[in-house]
Each structure stands twice: as structure tokens, then as C-alpha cells.
């Protein structure tokens, strides 16, 4: 079962981009796990320009299924004094599957220093905690180690989970974070009480610092569904590191066919 680093190392440069493949062990139904395809897009964006500042924001559209052989193309949209906008497309035999816009921005002097919210009271897994691999029926989940909080403190449309990649050595910290950041089921599924056909439509991630870091690979993820009607759900998401420091804020639009 190839890890993310192996998939990246196997990318073959071609004119205008890279050629690679999505292993079956990283599929989510009939398409690539969204965190994997977004991580590959980010890697391509990072390689497409020189001396990029840190990633600040990612805007991702999941347009169609991605599986098997893929082609990734990345191009500069604009580069100013402080920020660079890079677009990355991932295509497979079925056509365009993902389009992402990544914003890289240097830190600038500012009068602002404002932050709200604290991490949930859910300590990271220790030697005595029993973690689990994802559901064997969901191929991509086998690439992660997980621990969910399931007590009454978790809301009816909320998911709270510690996550880490099984194989993470040598990965760029931003690529690792993007791969982990999508590793929660849609929170609205909790309202149904079981699995249902669903598909992420769009995803926005805003980094809250220059370089993500954590301890022993563990990241704490939370998602809350604020709205779920007529087959559409909107959810807010958050990521903290092992020290409880906020790392990223997110939002996703999810289609749920139930």
C-alpha cells in the first residue's frame, strides 16, 4: 500500500505538468480521497514556481471523479510583491476532476494581533489509548491512524477526531497537512445515523500560521454541520496541533443523497 510520499516520488514530469496515478488503496468510493488529490495539486503548485512564500489559503473544487492514471498541471495566475496565486488542475480519463487555487503569502508587519477560540478538551492519543485504522470498507482510511471522541460532549452534527498519516516521513509539512485535513466524514451524516452517498463539492482552507507543526504526527480535526437541507450541507471545520495551537480554519460544501 503506497504512502503519499511514494505517490509523489513516482510522479513523472511531462510537458506542462506531471503524470501519476491514484492507487486503489487511496480511493473513496469511485474517486480519489479528496485530501490526496488536493495534496498532489499542492505539490505540483509548489514545484511550478521558485521561492514561493508559505501557503496561506487553498480554494478547491471537486469537479469530477479521479482514479487510475492522472495528469497534474500547475500555472501561475499572478505574483505580486507579497503573494502568489497558483492554479492546479488534476485530470484523469474521466476529465477534469479537481481545480485548486493556492495562495502563497509572506508575513507582513501589522498592527493586528487577534485570535479567538480554544482547542477542545480532548488530549492527543497516548500509549494507553486504543486508536484504530479507518473502516476497511473505505479504502483510503487505511492510510491513517484515528481516535474519535464519542461521548455526550460532541454535538449531534459534530465530529471530533485525532488523525495522523501512517507514513509521513519526508513529506512537506503543508502537503502533509492538506492530506490530513479532509480526513473526517461529512458531519451531517451523523444526523442520518449511518452511511449515505455523499460528495464534497468545494473546500476552502485558511492557514493560521506560516508553517504547520505538531508532535508525533497527530492533528486534531473538528467539523460541524451548520446547514443540511435538500441534499446540500455546509460545514465549518478546524484543525489544531498536538499542543492545542490553531492551525487552519476550513469550510466545505457537501452534496448528500439521503
mmCIF file of C-alpha atoms in Angstrom:
data_model
loop_
_atom_site.group_PDB
_atom_site.id
_atom_site.type_symbol
_atom_site.label_atom_id
_atom_site.label_comp_id
_atom_site.label_asym_id
_atom_site.label_seq_id
_atom_site.Cartn_x
_atom_site.Cartn_y
_atom_site.Cartn_z
ATOM 1 C CA UNK A 1 0.000 0.000 0.000
ATOM 2 C CA UNK A 2 1.950 3.061 -1.194
ATOM 3 C CA UNK A 3 2.184 6.067 1.086
ATOM 4 C CA UNK A 4 1.729 9.666 -0.007
ATOM 5 C CA UNK A 5 5.469 10.207 -0.321
ATOM 6 C CA UNK A 6 5.772 7.214 -2.646
ATOM 7 C CA UNK A 7 2.948 8.533 -4.819
ATOM 8 C CA UNK A 8 4.672 11.928 -5.054
ATOM 9 C CA UNK A 9 8.077 10.372 -5.795
ATOM 10 C CA UNK A 10 6.505 8.375 -8.640
ATOM 11 C CA UNK A 11 5.210 11.499 -10.428
ATOM 12 C CA UNK A 12 6.723 11.739 -13.908
ATOM 13 C CA UNK A 13 7.460 15.176 -15.397
ATOM 14 C CA UNK A 14 5.742 15.763 -18.750
ATOM 15 C CA UNK A 15 5.361 18.850 -20.907
ATOM 16 C CA UNK A 16 3.361 21.334 -18.866
ATOM 17 C CA UNK A 17 2.892 19.134 -15.823
ATOM 18 C CA UNK A 18 3.248 15.724 -14.211
ATOM 19 C CA UNK A 19 1.800 12.269 -14.808
ATOM 20 C CA UNK A 20 0.996 9.893 -11.954
ATOM 21 C CA UNK A 21 -1.622 7.522 -10.651
ATOM 22 C CA UNK A 22 -4.129 7.124 -7.831
ATOM 23 C CA UNK A 23 -3.654 3.727 -6.124
ATOM 24 C CA UNK A 24 -6.800 1.773 -5.261
ATOM 25 C CA UNK A 25 -5.744 1.980 -1.609
ATOM 26 C CA UNK A 26 -6.385 5.753 -1.718
ATOM 27 C CA UNK A 27 -9.861 5.657 -3.249
ATOM 28 C CA UNK A 28 -13.000 6.979 -1.593
ATOM 29 C CA UNK A 29 -15.728 5.146 -3.449
ATOM 30 C CA UNK A 30 -15.087 5.607 -7.157
ATOM 31 C CA UNK A 31 -12.815 8.636 -6.779
ATOM 32 C CA UNK A 32 -9.603 9.642 -5.082
ATOM 33 C CA UNK A 33 -9.732 10.670 -1.440
ATOM 34 C CA UNK A 34 -10.032 14.455 -1.611
ATOM 35 C CA UNK A 35 -7.101 15.068 0.713
ATOM 36 C CA UNK A 36 -4.821 13.046 -1.557
ATOM 37 C CA UNK A 37 -5.793 14.750 -4.810
ATOM 38 C CA UNK A 38 -5.532 18.183 -3.140
ATOM 39 C CA UNK A 39 -2.118 17.269 -1.694
ATOM 40 C CA UNK A 40 -0.875 16.243 -5.155
ATOM 41 C CA UNK A 41 -2.204 19.511 -6.583
ATOM 42 C CA UNK A 42 -0.387 21.465 -3.869
ATOM 43 C CA UNK A 43 2.853 19.605 -4.530
ATOM 44 C CA UNK A 44 2.582 20.468 -8.231
ATOM 45 C CA UNK A 45 1.867 24.109 -7.388
ATOM 46 C CA UNK A 46 4.922 24.264 -5.128
ATOM 47 C CA UNK A 47 7.118 22.880 -7.919
ATOM 48 C CA UNK A 48 5.729 25.225 -10.568
ATOM 49 C CA UNK A 49 7.376 28.411 -9.267
ATOM 50 C CA UNK A 50 10.501 29.439 -7.389
ATOM 51 C CA UNK A 51 10.954 30.828 -3.866
ATOM 52 C CA UNK A 52 7.269 30.721 -3.039
ATOM 53 C CA UNK A 53 6.286 32.148 0.355
ATOM 54 C CA UNK A 54 4.291 29.961 2.778
ATOM 55 C CA UNK A 55 0.861 28.673 1.789
ATOM 56 C CA UNK A 56 -1.870 30.916 3.191
ATOM 57 C CA UNK A 57 -5.097 29.679 1.606
ATOM 58 C CA UNK A 58 -6.448 26.928 -0.643
ATOM 59 C CA UNK A 59 -9.663 27.001 -2.697
ATOM 60 C CA UNK A 60 -10.541 23.546 -4.020
ATOM 61 C CA UNK A 61 -13.373 22.446 -6.313
ATOM 62 C CA UNK A 62 -14.073 18.721 -6.616
ATOM 63 C CA UNK A 63 -15.415 18.688 -10.164
ATOM 64 C CA UNK A 64 -15.463 15.016 -11.106
ATOM 65 C CA UNK A 65 -14.119 11.561 -10.237
ATOM 66 C CA UNK A 66 -10.369 10.911 -10.213
ATOM 67 C CA UNK A 67 -8.895 7.428 -10.391
ATOM 68 C CA UNK A 68 -6.201 5.481 -12.180
ATOM 69 C CA UNK A 69 -3.794 7.491 -14.324
ATOM 70 C CA UNK A 70 -3.815 11.251 -13.690
ATOM 71 C CA UNK A 71 -2.199 14.373 -15.108
ATOM 72 C CA UNK A 72 -1.493 17.420 -12.919
ATOM 73 C CA UNK A 73 -0.882 20.868 -14.389
ATOM 74 C CA UNK A 74 0.002 23.968 -12.381
ATOM 75 C CA UNK A 75 0.386 27.545 -13.571
ATOM 76 C CA UNK A 76 0.950 30.983 -12.097
ATOM 77 C CA UNK A 77 -2.112 33.224 -12.126
ATOM 78 C CA UNK A 78 -0.431 36.219 -10.551
ATOM 79 C CA UNK A 79 2.614 37.013 -8.469
ATOM 80 C CA UNK A 80 2.876 40.284 -6.612
ATOM 81 C CA UNK A 81 5.254 41.656 -4.031
ATOM 82 C CA UNK A 82 3.864 39.582 -1.143
ATOM 83 C CA UNK A 83 1.510 36.989 -2.632
ATOM 84 C CA UNK A 84 1.462 34.407 -5.408
ATOM 85 C CA UNK A 85 -1.654 32.754 -6.846
ATOM 86 C CA UNK A 86 -1.094 29.316 -8.417
ATOM 87 C CA UNK A 87 -3.802 27.253 -10.126
ATOM 88 C CA UNK A 88 -3.515 23.451 -10.255
ATOM 89 C CA UNK A 89 -5.743 21.056 -12.218
ATOM 90 C CA UNK A 90 -5.876 17.291 -11.779
ATOM 91 C CA UNK A 91 -7.341 15.263 -14.649
ATOM 92 C CA UNK A 92 -7.974 11.588 -15.254
ATOM 93 C CA UNK A 93 -9.565 9.579 -18.050
ATOM 94 C CA UNK A 94 -12.973 10.901 -16.926
ATOM 95 C CA UNK A 95 -11.810 14.513 -17.445
ATOM 96 C CA UNK A 96 -11.109 17.375 -15.059
ATOM 97 C CA UNK A 97 -11.523 16.123 -11.510
ATOM 98 C CA UNK A 98 -10.072 18.880 -9.315
ATOM 99 C CA UNK A 99 -9.212 22.527 -9.734
ATOM 100 C CA UNK A 100 -7.442 24.358 -6.934
ATOM 101 C CA UNK A 101 -6.206 27.881 -6.400
ATOM 102 C CA UNK A 102 -3.405 28.149 -3.861
ATOM 103 C CA UNK A 103 -2.429 31.476 -2.333
ATOM 104 C CA UNK A 104 1.126 31.782 -1.030
ATOM 105 C CA UNK A 105 1.843 34.886 1.029
ATOM 106 C CA UNK A 106 4.719 36.247 3.076
ATOM 107 C CA UNK A 107 4.163 37.620 6.554
ATOM 108 C CA UNK A 108 3.939 41.409 6.688
ATOM 109 C CA UNK A 109 4.174 43.907 9.530
ATOM 110 C CA UNK A 110 0.735 44.523 11.026
ATOM 111 C CA UNK A 111 -0.945 46.318 13.928
ATOM 112 C CA UNK A 112 -3.357 43.388 14.248
ATOM 113 C CA UNK A 113 -2.894 40.569 16.754
ATOM 114 C CA UNK A 114 -6.287 38.927 17.276
ATOM 115 C CA UNK A 115 -7.301 35.330 17.835
ATOM 116 C CA UNK A 116 -10.380 33.686 19.359
ATOM 117 C CA UNK A 117 -11.321 30.174 20.404
ATOM 118 C CA UNK A 118 -9.512 27.350 22.161
ATOM 119 C CA UNK A 119 -8.927 23.714 21.335
ATOM 120 C CA UNK A 120 -11.446 21.147 22.630
ATOM 121 C CA UNK A 121 -10.551 19.307 25.830
ATOM 122 C CA UNK A 122 -9.548 16.098 24.060
ATOM 123 C CA UNK A 123 -5.923 15.103 24.770
ATOM 124 C CA UNK A 124 -3.894 13.602 21.948
ATOM 125 C CA UNK A 125 -3.588 9.808 21.956
ATOM 126 C CA UNK A 126 -1.041 8.361 24.336
ATOM 127 C CA UNK A 127 0.475 4.908 24.892
ATOM 128 C CA UNK A 128 -2.624 3.658 26.744
ATOM 129 C CA UNK A 129 -5.170 4.800 24.150
ATOM 130 C CA UNK A 130 -6.604 2.411 21.585
ATOM 131 C CA UNK A 131 -6.526 4.018 18.153
ATOM 132 C CA UNK A 132 -7.920 2.441 15.010
ATOM 133 C CA UNK A 133 -7.405 2.306 11.294
ATOM 134 C CA UNK A 134 -10.303 3.600 9.223
ATOM 135 C CA UNK A 135 -13.251 1.488 8.140
ATOM 136 C CA UNK A 136 -11.941 -1.291 5.900
ATOM 137 C CA UNK A 137 -14.831 -0.602 3.508
ATOM 138 C CA UNK A 138 -13.343 2.867 2.859
ATOM 139 C CA UNK A 139 -10.039 2.201 1.132
ATOM 140 C CA UNK A 140 -8.220 5.497 1.788
ATOM 141 C CA UNK A 141 -8.886 5.406 5.539
ATOM 142 C CA UNK A 142 -6.412 2.526 5.958
ATOM 143 C CA UNK A 143 -3.628 5.084 5.423
ATOM 144 C CA UNK A 144 -4.444 6.853 8.707
ATOM 145 C CA UNK A 145 -4.431 6.199 12.447
ATOM 146 C CA UNK A 146 -7.515 7.650 14.139
ATOM 147 C CA UNK A 147 -9.117 8.315 17.500
ATOM 148 C CA UNK A 148 -12.669 9.688 17.720
ATOM 149 C CA UNK A 149 -14.382 11.318 20.658
ATOM 150 C CA UNK A 150 -17.808 9.732 21.064
ATOM 151 C CA UNK A 151 -19.181 10.986 24.396
ATOM 152 C CA UNK A 152 -22.081 13.351 25.041
ATOM 153 C CA UNK A 153 -19.889 16.452 24.764
ATOM 154 C CA UNK A 154 -19.813 16.006 20.983
ATOM 155 C CA UNK A 155 -22.772 17.642 19.239
ATOM 156 C CA UNK A 156 -25.356 15.809 17.102
ATOM 157 C CA UNK A 157 -23.843 17.174 13.869
ATOM 158 C CA UNK A 158 -20.214 17.389 15.045
ATOM 159 C CA UNK A 159 -17.199 15.157 14.529
ATOM 160 C CA UNK A 160 -14.045 15.342 16.660
ATOM 161 C CA UNK A 161 -11.076 13.193 15.672
ATOM 162 C CA UNK A 162 -7.322 12.863 16.175
ATOM 163 C CA UNK A 163 -5.659 11.879 12.887
ATOM 164 C CA UNK A 164 -2.171 11.047 11.684
ATOM 165 C CA UNK A 165 -0.776 9.574 8.499
ATOM 166 C CA UNK A 166 0.763 6.127 8.788
ATOM 167 C CA UNK A 167 3.661 7.149 6.520
ATOM 168 C CA UNK A 168 4.686 10.782 6.800
ATOM 169 C CA UNK A 169 8.495 10.847 6.879
ATOM 170 C CA UNK A 170 9.986 13.266 4.367
ATOM 171 C CA UNK A 171 6.711 14.961 3.467
ATOM 172 C CA UNK A 172 6.493 18.717 3.062
ATOM 173 C CA UNK A 173 4.570 19.947 6.167
ATOM 174 C CA UNK A 174 1.945 21.763 4.068
ATOM 175 C CA UNK A 175 1.377 18.735 1.828
ATOM 176 C CA UNK A 176 1.008 16.508 4.892
ATOM 177 C CA UNK A 177 -1.492 18.917 6.454
ATOM 178 C CA UNK A 178 -3.638 19.108 3.297
ATOM 179 C CA UNK A 179 -3.655 15.304 3.092
ATOM 180 C CA UNK A 180 -4.866 15.036 6.698
ATOM 181 C CA UNK A 181 -7.265 17.994 6.705
ATOM 182 C CA UNK A 182 -10.054 16.239 4.774
ATOM 183 C CA UNK A 183 -9.993 13.085 6.915
ATOM 184 C CA UNK A 184 -13.440 13.421 8.504
ATOM 185 C CA UNK A 185 -16.788 12.149 7.210
ATOM 186 C CA UNK A 186 -19.348 14.870 6.456
ATOM 187 C CA UNK A 187 -20.756 15.909 9.825
ATOM 188 C CA UNK A 188 -24.342 15.824 8.504
ATOM 189 C CA UNK A 189 -24.077 12.033 8.211
ATOM 190 C CA UNK A 190 -24.363 11.891 11.997
ATOM 191 C CA UNK A 191 -27.880 13.288 11.657
ATOM 192 C CA UNK A 192 -28.764 10.366 9.384
ATOM 193 C CA UNK A 193 -27.262 7.846 11.764
ATOM 194 C CA UNK A 194 -25.257 5.914 9.200
ATOM 195 C CA UNK A 195 -23.531 5.979 5.833
ATOM 196 C CA UNK A 196 -25.128 7.567 2.786
ATOM 197 C CA UNK A 197 -23.930 8.533 -0.711
ATOM 198 C CA UNK A 198 -22.199 11.922 -0.488
ATOM 199 C CA UNK A 199 -19.686 14.055 -2.351
ATOM 200 C CA UNK A 200 -17.625 17.081 -1.350
ATOM 201 C CA UNK A 201 -18.224 19.931 -3.784
ATOM 202 C CA UNK A 202 -15.957 22.763 -2.639
ATOM 203 C CA UNK A 203 -13.395 23.196 0.110
ATOM 204 C CA UNK A 204 -11.653 26.278 1.480
ATOM 205 C CA UNK A 205 -8.738 26.059 3.899
ATOM 206 C CA UNK A 206 -7.072 29.088 5.535
ATOM 207 C CA UNK A 207 -3.745 28.592 7.304
ATOM 208 C CA UNK A 208 -3.375 30.385 10.642
ATOM 209 C CA UNK A 209 0.411 30.412 10.716
ATOM 210 C CA UNK A 210 3.438 30.234 8.490
ATOM 211 C CA UNK A 211 4.490 26.599 8.976
ATOM 212 C CA UNK A 212 2.307 23.835 10.445
ATOM 213 C CA UNK A 213 3.963 21.661 13.052
ATOM 214 C CA UNK A 214 2.813 19.070 15.555
ATOM 215 C CA UNK A 215 4.057 16.203 17.748
ATOM 216 C CA UNK A 216 4.298 12.580 16.550
ATOM 217 C CA UNK A 217 2.182 13.428 13.504
ATOM 218 C CA UNK A 218 -1.063 13.995 15.418
ATOM 219 C CA UNK A 219 -3.621 16.621 14.300
ATOM 220 C CA UNK A 220 -6.976 17.314 15.965
ATOM 221 C CA UNK A 221 -9.835 17.838 13.482
ATOM 222 C CA UNK A 222 -13.346 19.069 14.184
ATOM 223 C CA UNK A 223 -16.266 19.608 11.833
ATOM 224 C CA UNK A 224 -19.757 20.984 12.472
ATOM 225 C CA UNK A 225 -22.632 20.917 10.002
ATOM 226 C CA UNK A 226 -24.423 24.275 10.187
ATOM 227 C CA UNK A 227 -26.933 23.515 7.442
ATOM 228 C CA UNK A 228 -28.275 20.349 5.804
ATOM 229 C CA UNK A 229 -31.327 20.533 3.541
ATOM 230 C CA UNK A 230 -32.407 19.484 0.060
ATOM 231 C CA UNK A 231 -29.308 17.363 -0.490
ATOM 232 C CA UNK A 232 -26.825 20.116 0.406
ATOM 233 C CA UNK A 233 -24.791 20.560 3.566
ATOM 234 C CA UNK A 234 -22.466 23.359 4.698
ATOM 235 C CA UNK A 235 -19.915 22.610 7.399
ATOM 236 C CA UNK A 236 -17.246 24.543 9.274
ATOM 237 C CA UNK A 237 -14.012 22.757 10.161
ATOM 238 C CA UNK A 238 -10.985 23.396 12.351
ATOM 239 C CA UNK A 239 -7.513 21.907 12.854
ATOM 240 C CA UNK A 240 -5.282 22.140 15.951
ATOM 241 C CA UNK A 241 -1.836 20.675 16.532
ATOM 242 C CA UNK A 242 -0.873 18.418 19.431
ATOM 243 C CA UNK A 243 -0.182 21.464 21.639
ATOM 244 C CA UNK A 244 -3.661 22.885 21.087
ATOM 245 C CA UNK A 245 -2.472 25.636 18.752
ATOM 246 C CA UNK A 246 -4.913 26.545 15.959
ATOM 247 C CA UNK A 247 -3.503 25.583 12.563
ATOM 248 C CA UNK A 248 -6.258 26.052 9.978
ATOM 249 C CA UNK A 249 -9.889 27.025 9.536
ATOM 250 C CA UNK A 250 -11.945 25.339 6.823
ATOM 251 C CA UNK A 251 -15.360 25.243 5.184
ATOM 252 C CA UNK A 252 -16.864 22.636 2.881
ATOM 253 C CA UNK A 253 -19.986 22.289 0.777
ATOM 254 C CA UNK A 254 -21.131 18.666 0.617
ATOM 255 C CA UNK A 255 -23.839 17.003 -1.502
ATOM 256 C CA UNK A 256 -25.653 14.270 0.449
ATOM 257 C CA UNK A 257 -28.049 11.972 -1.397
ATOM 258 C CA UNK A 258 -30.240 10.892 1.505
#
